Tab-separated table of C-alpha atoms in Angstrom:
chain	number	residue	atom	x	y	z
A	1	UNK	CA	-17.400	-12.438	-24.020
A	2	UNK	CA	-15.915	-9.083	-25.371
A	3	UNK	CA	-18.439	-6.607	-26.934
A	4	UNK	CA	-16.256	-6.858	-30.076
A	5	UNK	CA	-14.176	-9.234	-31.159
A	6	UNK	CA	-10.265	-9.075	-31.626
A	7	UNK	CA	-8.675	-9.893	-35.340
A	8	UNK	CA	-5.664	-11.966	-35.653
A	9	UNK	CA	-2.564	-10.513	-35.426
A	10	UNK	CA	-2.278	-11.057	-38.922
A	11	UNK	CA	-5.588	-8.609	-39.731
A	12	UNK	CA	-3.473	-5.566	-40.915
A	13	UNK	CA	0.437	-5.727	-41.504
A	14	UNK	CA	1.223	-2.002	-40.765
A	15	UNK	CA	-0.377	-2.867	-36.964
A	16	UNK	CA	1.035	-6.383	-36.738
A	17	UNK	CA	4.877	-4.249	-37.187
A	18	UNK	CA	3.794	-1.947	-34.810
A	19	UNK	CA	2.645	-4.288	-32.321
A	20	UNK	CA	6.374	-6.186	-32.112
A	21	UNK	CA	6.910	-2.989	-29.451
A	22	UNK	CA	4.301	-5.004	-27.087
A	23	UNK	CA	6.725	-8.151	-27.246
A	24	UNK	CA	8.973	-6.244	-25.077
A	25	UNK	CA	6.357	-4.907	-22.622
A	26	UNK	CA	3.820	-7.348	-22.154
A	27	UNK	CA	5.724	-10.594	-23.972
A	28	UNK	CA	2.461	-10.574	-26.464
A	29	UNK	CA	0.436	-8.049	-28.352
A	30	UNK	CA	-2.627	-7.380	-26.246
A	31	UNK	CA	-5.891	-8.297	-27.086
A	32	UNK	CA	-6.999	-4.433	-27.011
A	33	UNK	CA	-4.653	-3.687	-29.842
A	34	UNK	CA	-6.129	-6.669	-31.738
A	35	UNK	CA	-9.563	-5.212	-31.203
A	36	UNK	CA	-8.307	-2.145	-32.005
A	37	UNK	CA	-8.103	-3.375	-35.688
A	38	UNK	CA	-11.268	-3.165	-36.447
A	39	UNK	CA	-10.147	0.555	-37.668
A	40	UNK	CA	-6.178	-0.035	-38.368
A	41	UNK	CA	-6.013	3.831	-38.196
A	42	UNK	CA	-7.235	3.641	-34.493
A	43	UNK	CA	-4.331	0.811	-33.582
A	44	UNK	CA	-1.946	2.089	-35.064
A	45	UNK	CA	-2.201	5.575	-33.487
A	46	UNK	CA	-2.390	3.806	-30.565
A	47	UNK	CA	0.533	2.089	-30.808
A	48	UNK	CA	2.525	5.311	-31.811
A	49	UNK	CA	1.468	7.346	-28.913
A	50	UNK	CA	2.071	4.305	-26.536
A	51	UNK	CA	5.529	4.286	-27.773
A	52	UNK	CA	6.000	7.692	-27.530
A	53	UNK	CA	4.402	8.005	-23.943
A	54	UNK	CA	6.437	5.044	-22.758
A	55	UNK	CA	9.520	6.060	-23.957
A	56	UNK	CA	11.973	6.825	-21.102
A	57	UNK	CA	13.545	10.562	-21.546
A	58	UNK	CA	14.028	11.160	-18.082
A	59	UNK	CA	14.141	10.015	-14.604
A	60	UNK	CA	10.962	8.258	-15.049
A	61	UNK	CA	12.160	4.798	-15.314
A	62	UNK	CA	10.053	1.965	-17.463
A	63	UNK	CA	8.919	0.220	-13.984
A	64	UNK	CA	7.664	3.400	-12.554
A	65	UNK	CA	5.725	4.460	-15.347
A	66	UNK	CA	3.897	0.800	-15.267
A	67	UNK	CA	3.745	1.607	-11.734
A	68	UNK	CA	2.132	4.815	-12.265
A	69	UNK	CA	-0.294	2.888	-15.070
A	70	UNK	CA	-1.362	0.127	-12.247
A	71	UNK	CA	-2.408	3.478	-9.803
A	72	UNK	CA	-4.579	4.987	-12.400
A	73	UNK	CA	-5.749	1.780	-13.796
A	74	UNK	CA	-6.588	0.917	-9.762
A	75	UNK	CA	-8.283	3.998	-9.582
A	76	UNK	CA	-10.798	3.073	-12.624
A	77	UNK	CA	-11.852	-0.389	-11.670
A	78	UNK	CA	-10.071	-1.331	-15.042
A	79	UNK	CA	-8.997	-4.864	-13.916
A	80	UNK	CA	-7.753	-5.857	-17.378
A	81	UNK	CA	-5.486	-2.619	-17.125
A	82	UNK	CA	-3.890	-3.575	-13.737
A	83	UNK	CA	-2.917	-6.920	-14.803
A	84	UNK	CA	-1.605	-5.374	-18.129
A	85	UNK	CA	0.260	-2.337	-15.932
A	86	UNK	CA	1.440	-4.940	-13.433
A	87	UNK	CA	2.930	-7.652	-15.785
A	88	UNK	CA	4.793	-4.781	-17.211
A	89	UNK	CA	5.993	-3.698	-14.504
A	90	UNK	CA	7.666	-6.804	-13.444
A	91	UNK	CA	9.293	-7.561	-17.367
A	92	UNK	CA	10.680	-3.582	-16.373
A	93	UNK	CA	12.706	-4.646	-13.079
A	94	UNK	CA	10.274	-3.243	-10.732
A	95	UNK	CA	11.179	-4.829	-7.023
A	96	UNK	CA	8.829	-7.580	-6.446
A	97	UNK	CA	8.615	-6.046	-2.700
A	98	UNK	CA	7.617	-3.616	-4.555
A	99	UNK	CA	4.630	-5.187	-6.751
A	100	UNK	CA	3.782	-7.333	-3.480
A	101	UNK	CA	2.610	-4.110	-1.838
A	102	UNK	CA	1.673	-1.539	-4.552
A	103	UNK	CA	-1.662	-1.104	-2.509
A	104	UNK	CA	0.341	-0.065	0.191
A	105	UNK	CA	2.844	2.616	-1.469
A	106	UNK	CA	2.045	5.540	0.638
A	107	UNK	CA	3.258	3.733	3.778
A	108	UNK	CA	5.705	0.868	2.695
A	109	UNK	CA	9.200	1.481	3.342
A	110	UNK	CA	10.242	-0.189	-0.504
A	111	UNK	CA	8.632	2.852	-2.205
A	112	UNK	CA	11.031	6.204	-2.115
A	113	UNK	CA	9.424	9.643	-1.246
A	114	UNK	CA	9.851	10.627	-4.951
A	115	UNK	CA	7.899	7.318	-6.144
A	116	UNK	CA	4.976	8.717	-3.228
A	117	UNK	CA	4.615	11.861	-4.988
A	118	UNK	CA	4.822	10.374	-8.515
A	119	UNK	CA	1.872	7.650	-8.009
A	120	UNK	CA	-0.036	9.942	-5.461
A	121	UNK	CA	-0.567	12.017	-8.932
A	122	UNK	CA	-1.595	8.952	-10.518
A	123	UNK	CA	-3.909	8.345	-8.081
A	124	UNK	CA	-5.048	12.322	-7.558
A	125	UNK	CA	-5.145	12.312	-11.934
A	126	UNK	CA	-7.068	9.300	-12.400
A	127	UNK	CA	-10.013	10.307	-10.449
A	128	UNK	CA	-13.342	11.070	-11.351
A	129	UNK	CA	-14.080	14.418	-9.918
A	130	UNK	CA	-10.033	15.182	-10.577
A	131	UNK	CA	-8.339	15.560	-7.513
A	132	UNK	CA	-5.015	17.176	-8.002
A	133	UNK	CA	-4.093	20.064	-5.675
A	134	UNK	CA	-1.689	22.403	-4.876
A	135	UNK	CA	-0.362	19.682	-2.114
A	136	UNK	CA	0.508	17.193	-4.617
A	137	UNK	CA	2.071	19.870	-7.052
A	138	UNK	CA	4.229	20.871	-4.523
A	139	UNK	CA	5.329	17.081	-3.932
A	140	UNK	CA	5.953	16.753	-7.551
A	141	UNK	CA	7.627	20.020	-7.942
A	142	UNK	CA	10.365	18.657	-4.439
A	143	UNK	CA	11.501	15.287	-7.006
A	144	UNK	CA	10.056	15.922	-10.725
A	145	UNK	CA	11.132	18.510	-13.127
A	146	UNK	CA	8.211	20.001	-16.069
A	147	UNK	CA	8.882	17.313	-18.680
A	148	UNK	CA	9.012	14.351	-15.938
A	149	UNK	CA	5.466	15.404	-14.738
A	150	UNK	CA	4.415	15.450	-18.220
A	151	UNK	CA	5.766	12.145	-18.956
A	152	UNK	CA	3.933	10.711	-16.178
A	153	UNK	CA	0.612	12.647	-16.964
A	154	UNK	CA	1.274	10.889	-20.507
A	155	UNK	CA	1.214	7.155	-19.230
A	156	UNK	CA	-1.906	8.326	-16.851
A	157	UNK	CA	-3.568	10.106	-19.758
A	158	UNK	CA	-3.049	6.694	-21.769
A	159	UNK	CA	-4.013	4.484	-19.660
A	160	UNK	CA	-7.320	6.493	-19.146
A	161	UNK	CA	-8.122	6.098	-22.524
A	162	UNK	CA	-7.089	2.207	-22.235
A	163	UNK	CA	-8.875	2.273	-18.991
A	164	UNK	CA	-12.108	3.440	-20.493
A	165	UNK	CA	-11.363	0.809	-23.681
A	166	UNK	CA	-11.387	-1.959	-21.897
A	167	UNK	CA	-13.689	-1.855	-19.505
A	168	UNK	CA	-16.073	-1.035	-21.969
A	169	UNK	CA	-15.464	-3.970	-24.216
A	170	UNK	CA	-14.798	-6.523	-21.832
A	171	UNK	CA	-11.658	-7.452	-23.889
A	172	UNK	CA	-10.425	-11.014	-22.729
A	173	UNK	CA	-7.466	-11.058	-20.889
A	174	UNK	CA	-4.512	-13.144	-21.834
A	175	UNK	CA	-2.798	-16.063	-19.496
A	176	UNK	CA	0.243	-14.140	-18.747
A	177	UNK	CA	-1.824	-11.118	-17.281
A	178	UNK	CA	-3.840	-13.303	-15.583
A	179	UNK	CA	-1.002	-14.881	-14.086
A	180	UNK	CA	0.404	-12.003	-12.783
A	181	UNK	CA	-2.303	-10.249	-11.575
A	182	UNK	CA	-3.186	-13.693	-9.477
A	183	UNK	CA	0.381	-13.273	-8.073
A	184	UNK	CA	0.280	-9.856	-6.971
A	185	UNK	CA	-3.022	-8.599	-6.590
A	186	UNK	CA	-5.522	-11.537	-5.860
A	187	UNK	CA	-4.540	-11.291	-2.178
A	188	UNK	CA	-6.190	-7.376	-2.306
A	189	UNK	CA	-9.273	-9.224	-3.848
A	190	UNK	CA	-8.280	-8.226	-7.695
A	191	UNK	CA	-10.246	-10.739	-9.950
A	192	UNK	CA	-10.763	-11.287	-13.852
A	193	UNK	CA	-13.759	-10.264	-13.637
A	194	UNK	CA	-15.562	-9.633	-17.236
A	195	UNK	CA	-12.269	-9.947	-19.105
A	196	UNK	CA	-13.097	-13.865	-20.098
């Protein structure tokens, strides 16, 4: 049981507009966004700066970014998040190869150097102490140019926020995410956990 409640999609009409954007991503509007509502300044803010985060300006392709999401999501316990991040990141293209071994990206011959030193800042980002060093600068520096590394410190920014959200509230996860997340991360002993 959530801590609060979400409102039907209905709840406020400038949101439920907004919230079309998640039809593409996640094929639904997420239960966060719908708790969100309680304060319709909050979602749609939200929903803005998700847009704006997500959108693709440079290298940084849509599956990456969701890749980059399911890291710093990974690194928060947020198990709601990594189904979310991971669902997305298959409805973006990303190589199931790929999703089968996200655990394993520093070593597994389907992720690219470039992809290493993009979700090794995820990882390095996401953690509480920080951990980003001059080391993992440097990698990003050899692939990324300024406004690539701060489109990717965008989604990992995000999803801390939506990291902190719903873990907090215990927001119920939807079938599809559940789904997915069964597919591609039960075997690493990911689990629904609270989000019921």
């Amino acid at each position: 049981m959530p801590l609060v409640k979400p409102l039907d999609p209905t709840h406020d009409p400038e949101t439920k507009v907004l919230a079309e954007f998640f039809n593409e991503t996640l094929g639904f509007c997420p239960n966060s966004v719908l708790t969100m509502q309680h304060r319709p300044e909050i979602s749609k803010a939200f929903i803005n700066l998700n847009k704006a985060v997500m959108t693709n300006e440079g290298r940084v392709d849509s599956a990456l970014k969701r890749m980059i999401a399911w890291v710093s999501s990974n690194a928060t316990g947020c198990r709601y998040c990594q189904a979310h991040a991971i669902l997305a990141a298959e409805r973006f293209g990303a190589e199931a190869e790929k999703l089968n071994n996200i655990w394993e990206y520093r070593t597994h011959a389907a992720f690219s150097e470039a992809e290493r030193a993009a979700l090794d800042f995820s990882l390095a980002a996401s953690q509480v102490p920080n951990t980003m060093s001059p080391k993992i600068k440097n990698a990003l520096y050899k692939y990324w140019d300024e406004g690539e590394i701060v489109e990717m410190l965008g989604v990992i920014s995000l999803f801390g926020f939506l990291n902190r959200w719903n873990d907090t509230m215990g927001t119920t996860m939807e079938e599809d995410a559940i789904k997915t997340g069964k597919r591609y991360l039960e075997k690493y002993g990911w689990k629904q956990g609270k989000h019921v």
